[in-house]
GROMACS .gro file of N, CA, C and O in nm:
model
  464
    1MET      N    1  -3.891 -12.956   0.989
    1MET     CA    2  -3.842 -12.878   1.066
    1MET      C    3  -3.923 -12.806   1.181
    1MET      O    4  -4.043 -12.794   1.172
    2ASN      N    5  -3.867 -12.824   1.312
    2ASN     CA    6  -3.953 -12.801   1.423
    2ASN      C    7  -3.943 -12.620   1.438
    2ASN      O    8  -3.926 -12.561   1.397
    3THR      N    9  -4.089 -12.605   1.535
    3THR     CA   10  -4.123 -12.478   1.563
    3THR      C   11  -4.012 -12.377   1.596
    3THR      O   12  -3.990 -12.263   1.564
    4ILE      N   13  -3.901 -12.432   1.726
    4ILE     CA   14  -3.787 -12.349   1.728
    4ILE      C   15  -3.720 -12.304   1.640
    4ILE      O   16  -3.650 -12.204   1.625
    5ASN      N   17  -3.684 -12.408   1.544
    5ASN     CA   18  -3.599 -12.385   1.420
    5ASN      C   19  -3.656 -12.300   1.345
    5ASN      O   20  -3.587 -12.204   1.286
    6ASN      N   21  -3.794 -12.290   1.297
    6ASN     CA   22  -3.880 -12.197   1.223
    6ASN      C   23  -3.850 -12.033   1.302
    6ASN      O   24  -3.836 -11.972   1.202
    7THR      N   25  -3.869 -12.075   1.430
    7THR     CA   26  -3.856 -11.920   1.462
    7THR      C   27  -3.715 -11.852   1.475
    7THR      O   28  -3.691 -11.747   1.432
    8LEU      N   29  -3.628 -11.960   1.508
    8LEU     CA   30  -3.472 -11.900   1.492
    8LEU      C   31  -3.443 -11.864   1.357
    8LEU      O   32  -3.381 -11.737   1.328
    9LYS      N   33  -3.502 -11.919   1.219
    9LYS     CA   34  -3.464 -11.896   1.115
    9LYS      C   35  -3.536 -11.753   1.080
    9LYS      O   36  -3.471 -11.668   1.025
   10LYS      N   37  -3.662 -11.718   1.131
   10LYS     CA   38  -3.729 -11.570   1.123
   10LYS      C   39  -3.626 -11.479   1.197
   10LYS      O   40  -3.606 -11.363   1.129
   11VAL      N   41  -3.558 -11.507   1.301
   11VAL     CA   42  -3.482 -11.412   1.364
   11VAL      C   43  -3.349 -11.387   1.272
   11VAL      O   44  -3.331 -11.262   1.262
   12VAL      N   45  -3.297 -11.498   1.234
   12VAL     CA   46  -3.171 -11.480   1.160
   12VAL      C   47  -3.224 -11.402   1.001
   12VAL      O   48  -3.121 -11.316   0.979
   13ASP      N   49  -3.327 -11.433   0.972
   13ASP     CA   50  -3.386 -11.363   0.830
   13ASP      C   51  -3.400 -11.223   0.871
   13ASP      O   52  -3.340 -11.137   0.787
   14ALA      N   53  -3.448 -11.195   0.990
   14ALA     CA   54  -3.477 -11.061   1.024
   14ALA      C   55  -3.351 -10.983   1.027
   14ALA      O   56  -3.306 -10.848   0.993
   15LEU      N   57  -3.254 -11.029   1.099
   15LEU     CA   58  -3.108 -10.965   1.110
   15LEU      C   59  -3.032 -10.982   0.976
   15LEU      O   60  -2.977 -10.855   0.945
   16GLU      N   61  -3.052 -11.068   0.884
   16GLU     CA   62  -2.986 -11.046   0.774
   16GLU      C   63  -3.026 -10.939   0.691
   16GLU      O   64  -2.963 -10.877   0.592
   17ASP      N   65  -3.187 -10.915   0.682
   17ASP     CA   66  -3.250 -10.821   0.613
   17ASP      C   67  -3.180 -10.682   0.652
   17ASP      O   68  -3.204 -10.607   0.548
   18LYS      N   69  -3.142 -10.655   0.754
   18LYS     CA   70  -3.094 -10.514   0.816
   18LYS      C   71  -2.919 -10.552   0.824
   18LYS      O   72  -2.883 -10.443   0.880
   19LYS      N   73  -2.870 -10.638   0.749
   19LYS     CA   74  -2.719 -10.632   0.732
   19LYS      C   75  -2.650 -10.648   0.863
   19LYS      O   76  -2.545 -10.610   0.872
   20ALA      N   77  -2.707 -10.739   0.968
   20ALA     CA   78  -2.619 -10.777   1.068
   20ALA      C   79  -2.480 -10.848   1.047
   20ALA      O   80  -2.454 -10.920   0.927
   21GLU      N   81  -2.385 -10.821   1.126
   21GLU     CA   82  -2.251 -10.875   1.104
   21GLU      C   83  -2.241 -10.986   1.205
   21GLU      O   84  -2.298 -11.001   1.322
   22ASN      N   85  -2.189 -11.086   1.139
   22ASN     CA   86  -2.129 -11.216   1.232
   22ASN      C   87  -2.221 -11.267   1.298
   22ASN      O   88  -2.223 -11.256   1.432
   23ILE      N   89  -2.353 -11.323   1.241
   23ILE     CA   90  -2.459 -11.396   1.347
   23ILE      C   91  -2.421 -11.510   1.383
   23ILE      O   92  -2.384 -11.599   1.290
   24GLN      N   93  -2.404 -11.538   1.505
   24GLN     CA   94  -2.399 -11.673   1.579
   24GLN      C   95  -2.517 -11.728   1.642
   24GLN      O   96  -2.568 -11.628   1.701
   25LEU      N   97  -2.551 -11.855   1.625
   25LEU     CA   98  -2.625 -11.941   1.715
   25LEU      C   99  -2.565 -12.022   1.785
   25LEU      O  100  -2.501 -12.128   1.736
   26ILE      N  101  -2.584 -12.029   1.909
   26ILE     CA  102  -2.543 -12.137   2.012
   26ILE      C  103  -2.638 -12.175   2.103
   26ILE      O  104  -2.742 -12.112   2.147
   27ASP      N  105  -2.635 -12.348   2.082
   27ASP     CA  106  -2.747 -12.387   2.156
   27ASP      C  107  -2.668 -12.395   2.282
   27ASP      O  108  -2.569 -12.475   2.319
   28ILE      N  109  -2.759 -12.364   2.416
   28ILE     CA  110  -2.674 -12.356   2.530
   28ILE      C  111  -2.773 -12.442   2.613
   28ILE      O  112  -2.763 -12.450   2.765
   29SER      N  113  -2.890 -12.521   2.538
   29SER     CA  114  -2.991 -12.618   2.651
   29SER      C  115  -2.895 -12.702   2.746
   29SER      O  116  -2.974 -12.729   2.837
   30GLU      N  117  -2.799 -12.763   2.704
   30GLU     CA  118  -2.730 -12.848   2.771
   30GLU      C  119  -2.637 -12.800   2.883
   30GLU      O  120  -2.557 -12.875   2.973
   31VAL      N  121  -2.611 -12.637   2.877
   31VAL     CA  122  -2.517 -12.600   2.968
   31VAL      C  123  -2.582 -12.505   3.052
   31VAL      O  124  -2.504 -12.428   3.137
   32SER      N  125  -2.698 -12.441   3.053
   32SER     CA  126  -2.784 -12.336   3.108
   32SER      C  127  -2.928 -12.383   3.115
   32SER      O  128  -2.993 -12.417   3.037
   33ALA      N  129  -2.982 -12.307   3.237
   33ALA     CA  130  -3.126 -12.297   3.226
   33ALA      C  131  -3.189 -12.183   3.206
   33ALA      O  132  -3.298 -12.142   3.209
   34VAL      N  133  -3.094 -12.064   3.149
   34VAL     CA  134  -3.153 -11.932   3.107
   34VAL      C  135  -3.231 -11.931   3.016
   34VAL      O  136  -3.335 -11.853   2.999
   35ALA      N  137  -3.178 -12.017   2.893
   35ALA     CA  138  -3.258 -12.042   2.761
   35ALA      C  139  -3.180 -12.163   2.700
   35ALA      O  140  -3.098 -12.218   2.728
   36ASP      N  141  -3.245 -12.188   2.576
   36ASP     CA  142  -3.215 -12.282   2.506
   36ASP      C  143  -3.106 -12.268   2.394
   36ASP      O  144  -3.005 -12.332   2.346
   37TYR      N  145  -3.134 -12.128   2.343
   37TYR     CA  146  -3.041 -12.073   2.226
   37TYR      C  147  -2.996 -11.932   2.257
   37TYR      O  148  -3.065 -11.850   2.334
   38PHE      N  149  -2.883 -11.875   2.236
   38PHE     CA  150  -2.836 -11.757   2.235
   38PHE      C  151  -2.825 -11.736   2.070
   38PHE      O  152  -2.752 -11.812   1.983
   39VAL      N  153  -2.858 -11.632   2.019
   39VAL     CA  154  -2.851 -11.569   1.882
   39VAL      C  155  -2.754 -11.417   1.911
   39VAL      O  156  -2.799 -11.352   2.000
   40ILE      N  157  -2.646 -11.431   1.857
   40ILE     CA  158  -2.553 -11.323   1.865
   40ILE      C  159  -2.491 -11.257   1.778
   40ILE      O  160  -2.469 -11.302   1.660
   41THR      N  161  -2.523 -11.109   1.780
   41THR     CA  162  -2.458 -11.049   1.626
   41THR      C  163  -2.431 -10.896   1.685
   41THR      O  164  -2.422 -10.884   1.765
   42ASN      N  165  -2.396 -10.830   1.560
   42ASN     CA  166  -2.363 -10.686   1.598
   42ASN      C  167  -2.399 -10.597   1.486
   42ASN      O  168  -2.406 -10.638   1.375
   43GLY      N  169  -2.421 -10.477   1.532
   43GLY     CA  170  -2.437 -10.378   1.395
   43GLY      C  171  -2.332 -10.273   1.408
   43GLY      O  172  -2.221 -10.288   1.494
   44THR      N  173  -2.316 -10.187   1.339
   44THR     CA  174  -2.233 -10.118   1.303
   44THR      C  175  -2.225  -9.938   1.356
   44THR      O  176  -2.141  -9.878   1.410
   45ASN      N  177  -2.363  -9.917   1.384
   45ASN     CA  178  -2.390  -9.785   1.468
   45ASN      C  179  -2.537  -9.812   1.542
   45ASN      O  180  -2.587  -9.895   1.518
   46MET      N  181  -2.564  -9.694   1.595
   46MET     CA  182  -2.682  -9.696   1.714
   46MET      C  183  -2.793  -9.728   1.632
   46MET      O  184  -2.869  -9.818   1.644
   47SER      N  185  -2.805  -9.658   1.521
   47SER     CA  186  -2.929  -9.672   1.427
   47SER      C  187  -2.962  -9.813   1.366
   47SER      O  188  -3.041  -9.855   1.362
   48GLN      N  189  -2.839  -9.865   1.333
   48GLN     CA  190  -2.862 -10.011   1.268
   48GLN      C  191  -2.870 -10.078   1.365
   48GLN      O  192  -2.973 -10.171   1.374
   49ILE      N  193  -2.842 -10.088   1.493
   49ILE     CA  194  -2.862 -10.188   1.611
   49ILE      C  195  -2.997 -10.177   1.645
   49ILE      O  196  -3.063 -10.286   1.681
   50GLN      N  197  -3.053 -10.044   1.666
   50GLN     CA  198  -3.192 -10.060   1.694
   50GLN      C  199  -3.265 -10.097   1.574
   50GLN      O  200  -3.392 -10.187   1.607
   51ALA      N  201  -3.263 -10.100   1.466
   51ALA     CA  202  -3.325 -10.148   1.351
   51ALA      C  203  -3.313 -10.298   1.320
   51ALA      O  204  -3.414 -10.360   1.298
   52LEU      N  205  -3.207 -10.344   1.372
   52LEU     CA  206  -3.202 -10.501   1.417
   52LEU      C  207  -3.289 -10.528   1.494
   52LEU      O  208  -3.361 -10.615   1.496
   53SER      N  209  -3.292 -10.473   1.609
   53SER     CA  210  -3.384 -10.498   1.719
   53SER      C  211  -3.525 -10.519   1.648
   53SER      O  212  -3.627 -10.577   1.687
   54ASP      N  213  -3.576 -10.376   1.618
   54ASP     CA  214  -3.702 -10.358   1.554
   54ASP      C  215  -3.751 -10.478   1.445
   54ASP      O  216  -3.842 -10.519   1.451
   55SER      N  217  -3.647 -10.497   1.337
   55SER     CA  218  -3.681 -10.622   1.234
   55SER      C  219  -3.708 -10.740   1.312
   55SER      O  220  -3.771 -10.799   1.254
   56VAL      N  221  -3.641 -10.782   1.400
   56VAL     CA  222  -3.661 -10.923   1.488
   56VAL      C  223  -3.804 -10.900   1.556
   56VAL      O  224  -3.885 -10.992   1.541
   57GLU      N  225  -3.838 -10.782   1.599
   57GLU     CA  226  -3.962 -10.775   1.685
   57GLU      C  227  -4.048 -10.799   1.590
   57GLU      O  228  -4.178 -10.850   1.609
   58GLU      N  229  -4.087 -10.720   1.467
   58GLU     CA  230  -4.146 -10.683   1.368
   58GLU      C  231  -4.191 -10.871   1.322
   58GLU      O  232  -4.320 -10.891   1.256
   59LYS      N  233  -4.098 -10.906   1.279
   59LYS     CA  234  -4.085 -11.020   1.181
   59LYS      C  235  -4.165 -11.136   1.283
   59LYS      O  236  -4.244 -11.220   1.237
   60LEU      N  237  -4.126 -11.134   1.418
   60LEU     CA  238  -4.200 -11.243   1.528
   60LEU      C  239  -4.316 -11.220   1.557
   60LEU      O  240  -4.410 -11.304   1.590
   61ILE      N  241  -4.368 -11.075   1.560
   61ILE     CA  242  -4.477 -11.057   1.617
   61ILE      C  243  -4.609 -11.089   1.527
   61ILE      O  244  -4.732 -11.108   1.581
   62VAL      N  245  -4.576 -11.109   1.400
   62VAL     CA  246  -4.670 -11.129   1.288
   62VAL      C  247  -4.706 -11.260   1.325
   62VAL      O  248  -4.818 -11.309   1.293
   63ASN      N  249  -4.625 -11.383   1.388
   63ASN     CA  250  -4.649 -11.499   1.415
   63ASN      C  251  -4.673 -11.504   1.566
   63ASN      O  252  -4.693 -11.612   1.650
   64GLU      N  253  -4.723 -11.367   1.621
   64GLU     CA  254  -4.777 -11.349   1.787
   64GLU      C  255  -4.659 -11.392   1.885
   64GLU      O  256  -4.716 -11.486   1.988
   65ILE      N  257  -4.547 -11.400   1.844
   65ILE     CA  258  -4.450 -11.417   1.922
   65ILE      C  259  -4.390 -11.298   1.985
   65ILE      O  260  -4.335 -11.221   1.899
   66ARG      N  261  -4.407 -11.271   2.097
   66ARG     CA  262  -4.355 -11.141   2.147
   66ARG      C  263  -4.255 -11.165   2.251
   66ARG      O  264  -4.257 -11.267   2.363
   67PRO      N  265  -4.137 -11.081   2.292
   67PRO     CA  266  -4.072 -11.067   2.377
   67PRO      C  267  -4.106 -11.073   2.507
   67PRO      O  268  -4.205 -10.983   2.547
   68ARG      N  269  -4.046 -11.137   2.591
   68ARG     CA  270  -4.083 -11.108   2.734
   68ARG      C  271  -4.026 -10.974   2.783
   68ARG      O  272  -4.079 -10.917   2.869
   69ASN      N  273  -3.926 -10.931   2.745
   69ASN     CA  274  -3.833 -10.824   2.775
   69ASN      C  275  -3.742 -10.775   2.661
   69ASN      O  276  -3.673 -10.868   2.595
   70ILE      N  277  -3.722 -10.648   2.656
   70ILE     CA  278  -3.599 -10.612   2.597
   70ILE      C  279  -3.538 -10.492   2.657
   70ILE      O  280  -3.611 -10.414   2.714
   71GLU      N  281  -3.408 -10.474   2.658
   71GLU     CA  282  -3.321 -10.436   2.745
   71GLU      C  283  -3.220 -10.369   2.637
   71GLU      O  284  -3.173 -10.421   2.578
   72GLY      N  285  -3.189 -10.223   2.697
   72GLY     CA  286  -3.050 -10.164   2.620
   72GLY      C  287  -3.075 -10.093   2.498
   72GLY      O  288  -3.017 -10.080   2.422
   73TYR      N  289  -3.243 -10.076   2.453
   73TYR     CA  290  -3.271 -10.028   2.329
   73TYR      C  291  -3.220  -9.906   2.314
   73TYR      O  292  -3.164  -9.832   2.192
   74ASN      N  293  -3.230  -9.810   2.412
   74ASN     CA  294  -3.226  -9.660   2.413
   74ASN      C  295  -3.052  -9.650   2.409
   74ASN      O  296  -3.025  -9.556   2.317
   75THR      N  297  -2.958  -9.706   2.470
   75THR     CA  298  -2.847  -9.684   2.453
   75THR      C  299  -2.751  -9.764   2.338
   75THR      O  300  -2.686  -9.707   2.250
   76ALA      N  301  -2.845  -9.873   2.307
   76ALA     CA  302  -2.786  -9.957   2.172
   76ALA      C  303  -2.650  -9.973   2.181
   76ALA      O  304  -2.600 -10.047   2.048
   77ASN      N  305  -2.595 -10.005   2.268
   77ASN     CA  306  -2.465 -10.081   2.277
   77ASN      C  307  -2.456 -10.250   2.303
   77ASN      O  308  -2.359 -10.298   2.253
   78TRP      N  309  -2.580 -10.283   2.343
   78TRP     CA  310  -2.624 -10.421   2.386
   78TRP      C  311  -2.776 -10.419   2.395
   78TRP      O  312  -2.824 -10.400   2.509
   79ILE      N  313  -2.831 -10.470   2.295
   79ILE     CA  314  -2.959 -10.487   2.341
   79ILE      C  315  -2.991 -10.639   2.342
   79ILE      O  316  -2.938 -10.726   2.248
   80LEU      N  317  -3.051 -10.665   2.445
   80LEU     CA  318  -3.102 -10.786   2.490
   80LEU      C  319  -3.259 -10.843   2.465
   80LEU      O  320  -3.319 -10.757   2.545
   81MET      N  321  -3.287 -10.945   2.392
   81MET     CA  322  -3.444 -10.953   2.371
   81MET      C  323  -3.443 -11.119   2.418
   81MET      O  324  -3.366 -11.181   2.387
   82ASP      N  325  -3.555 -11.088   2.517
   82ASP     CA  326  -3.564 -11.221   2.597
   82ASP      C  327  -3.698 -11.290   2.545
   82ASP      O  328  -3.812 -11.213   2.557
   83TYR      N  329  -3.681 -11.401   2.465
   83TYR     CA  330  -3.806 -11.468   2.412
   83TYR      C  331  -3.828 -11.621   2.484
   83TYR      O  332  -3.875 -11.710   2.415
   84ASN      N  333  -3.772 -11.616   2.618
   84ASN     CA  334  -3.788 -11.745   2.697
   84ASN      C  335  -3.703 -11.856   2.621
   84ASN      O  336  -3.609 -11.857   2.714
   85ASP      N  337  -3.736 -11.903   2.523
   85ASP     CA  338  -3.653 -12.032   2.501
   85ASP      C  339  -3.512 -11.976   2.433
   85ASP      O  340  -3.438 -12.070   2.398
   86PHE      N  341  -3.531 -11.835   2.396
   86PHE     CA  342  -3.363 -11.772   2.312
   86PHE      C  343  -3.375 -11.647   2.347
   86PHE      O  344  -3.464 -11.578   2.381
   87LEU      N  345  -3.251 -11.603   2.338
   87LEU     CA  346  -3.233 -11.463   2.372
   87LEU      C  347  -3.126 -11.430   2.235
   87LEU      O  348  -3.047 -11.499   2.193
   88VAL      N  349  -3.160 -11.312   2.208
   88VAL     CA  350  -3.099 -11.231   2.099
   88VAL      C  351  -3.027 -11.109   2.168
   88VAL      O  352  -3.066 -11.032   2.221
   89HIS      N  353  -2.889 -11.129   2.129
   89HIS     CA  354  -2.798 -11.048   2.187
   89HIS      C  355  -2.767 -10.958   2.059
   89HIS      O  356  -2.705 -11.010   1.965
   90ILE      N  357  -2.782 -10.809   2.042
   90ILE     CA  358  -2.732 -10.744   1.945
   90ILE      C  359  -2.651 -10.618   2.013
   90ILE      O  360  -2.677 -10.521   2.094
   91PHE      N  361  -2.503 -10.652   1.950
   91PHE     CA  362  -2.392 -10.560   2.028
   91PHE      C  363  -2.379 -10.464   1.917
   91PHE      O  364  -2.376 -10.469   1.774
   92ASP      N  365  -2.298 -10.347   1.962
   92ASP     CA  366  -2.212 -10.272   1.882
   92ASP      C  367  -2.073 -10.335   1.862
   92ASP      O  368  -2.065 -10.439   1.969
   93ARG      N  369  -1.996 -10.320   1.798
   93ARG     CA  370  -1.866 -10.377   1.741
   93ARG      C  371  -1.794 -10.414   1.887
   93ARG      O  372  -1.727 -10.497   1.951
   94GLU      N  373  -1.771 -10.273   1.949
   94GLU     CA  374  -1.675 -10.276   2.075
   94GLU      C  375  -1.731 -10.375   2.195
   94GLU      O  376  -1.674 -10.425   2.254
   95SER      N  377  -1.859 -10.332   2.228
   95SER     CA  378  -1.927 -10.421   2.337
   95SER      C  379  -1.911 -10.571   2.293
   95SER      O  380  -1.885 -10.653   2.405
   96ARG      N  381  -1.959 -10.602   2.184
   96ARG     CA  382  -1.931 -10.749   2.131
   96ARG      C  383  -1.801 -10.815   2.184
   96ARG      O  384  -1.798 -10.923   2.227
   97GLY      N  385  -1.700 -10.744   2.136
   97GLY     CA  386  -1.546 -10.818   2.181
   97GLY      C  387  -1.531 -10.774   2.314
   97GLY      O  388  -1.475 -10.885   2.364
   98PHE      N  389  -1.564 -10.690   2.363
   98PHE     CA  390  -1.536 -10.673   2.528
   98PHE      C  391  -1.622 -10.794   2.614
   98PHE      O  392  -1.568 -10.865   2.694
   99TYR      N  393  -1.750 -10.814   2.601
   99TYR     CA  394  -1.812 -10.912   2.629
   99TYR      C  395  -1.798 -11.048   2.593
   99TYR      O  396  -1.794 -11.154   2.691
  100ASP      N  397  -1.759 -11.071   2.484
  100ASP     CA  398  -1.716 -11.176   2.405
  100ASP      C  399  -1.822 -11.310   2.426
  100ASP      O  400  -1.760 -11.422   2.510
  101LEU      N  401  -1.923 -11.296   2.440
  101LEU     CA  402  -2.032 -11.434   2.490
  101LEU      C  403  -1.988 -11.545   2.390
  101LEU      O  404  -2.011 -11.681   2.462
  102GLU      N  405  -1.929 -11.537   2.306
  102GLU     CA  406  -1.908 -11.680   2.224
  102GLU      C  407  -1.790 -11.730   2.293
  102GLU      O  408  -1.805 -11.873   2.318
  103ARG      N  409  -1.713 -11.680   2.364
  103ARG     CA  410  -1.606 -11.751   2.471
  103ARG      C  411  -1.676 -11.796   2.585
  103ARG      O  412  -1.638 -11.893   2.654
  104ILE      N  413  -1.728 -11.710   2.645
  104ILE     CA  414  -1.779 -11.736   2.784
  104ILE      C  415  -1.888 -11.869   2.764
  104ILE      O  416  -1.913 -11.958   2.851
  105TRP      N  417  -1.982 -11.864   2.666
  105TRP     CA  418  -2.060 -11.967   2.625
  105TRP      C  419  -1.997 -12.076   2.538
  105TRP      O  420  -2.059 -12.153   2.451
  106ARG      N  421  -1.864 -12.097   2.545
  106ARG     CA  422  -1.785 -12.176   2.427
  106ARG      C  423  -1.825 -12.355   2.485
  106ARG      O  424  -1.811 -12.424   2.379
  107ASP      N  425  -1.891 -12.378   2.596
  107ASP     CA  426  -1.959 -12.487   2.618
  107ASP      C  427  -2.053 -12.543   2.514
  107ASP      O  428  -2.114 -12.672   2.538
  108GLY      N  429  -2.158 -12.456   2.485
  108GLY     CA  430  -2.282 -12.472   2.406
  108GLY      C  431  -2.239 -12.529   2.279
  108GLY      O  432  -2.103 -12.501   2.214
  109LYS      N  433  -2.327 -12.534   2.198
  109LYS     CA  434  -2.271 -12.599   2.065
  109LYS      C  435  -2.324 -12.506   1.939
  109LYS      O  436  -2.434 -12.441   1.946
  110VAL      N  437  -2.228 -12.441   1.868
  110VAL     CA  438  -2.251 -12.356   1.768
  110VAL      C  439  -2.307 -12.442   1.649
  110VAL      O  440  -2.293 -12.525   1.594
  111ILE      N  441  -2.450 -12.358   1.611
  111ILE     CA  442  -2.530 -12.416   1.514
  111ILE      C  443  -2.509 -12.324   1.376
  111ILE      O  444  -2.486 -12.205   1.369
  112ASP      N  445  -2.507 -12.415   1.279
  112ASP     CA  446  -2.465 -12.315   1.136
  112ASP      C  447  -2.608 -12.289   1.109
  112ASP      O  448  -2.716 -12.346   1.083
  113ILE      N  449  -2.613 -12.144   1.089
  113ILE     CA  450  -2.748 -12.073   1.048
  113ILE      C  451  -2.792 -12.105   0.917
  113ILE      O  452  -2.919 -12.114   0.928
  114ARG      N  453  -2.691 -12.174   0.832
  114ARG     CA  454  -2.750 -12.224   0.686
  114ARG      C  455  -2.832 -12.339   0.722
  114ARG      O  456  -2.896 -12.387   0.630
  115SER      N  457  -2.811 -12.420   0.852
  115SER     CA  458  -2.884 -12.545   0.843
  115SER      C  459  -3.030 -12.496   0.893
  115SER      O  460  -3.111 -12.604   0.904
  116LEU      N  461  -3.066 -12.408   0.927
  116LEU     CA  462  -3.214 -12.369   0.983
  116LEU      C  463  -3.310 -12.389   0.872
  116LEU      O  464  -3.280 -12.353   0.753
   0.00000   0.00000   0.00000
C-alpha cells in the first residue's frame, strides 16, 4: 500500500472514530490540479464537526503530516483542511447538500474507502 493510501486510511479512521456521516473519497487527480483527492463527510452539529477536524489533525500530526491551511473551523458549517495532495471537507448536513461537491466533482473517480 502506498503512502498516500496509508495517509487517506488514517484520515478515514479518524473520521470514523468520531462518527462522521457518509464519508466519500474522490480521486480528482485526472480532472484538477487543486489536489489529487477529496475526502468529503459531514457531522451533525458544530461540536462534532470541530471534533472531526481535530481528530484528523491529531491522527496525522503523529506522523508529522501537517495541514497547509484549515478554514472554517470557528463557524463549523464547512471546514476545509488543505494537506496539499488531498483536501478534507467536513460539512454540516445542510451545507453539504447545498454545495454538493460530489455532483460538482462527478468527473472524479469515487474510491471505496474500504479498499484503503
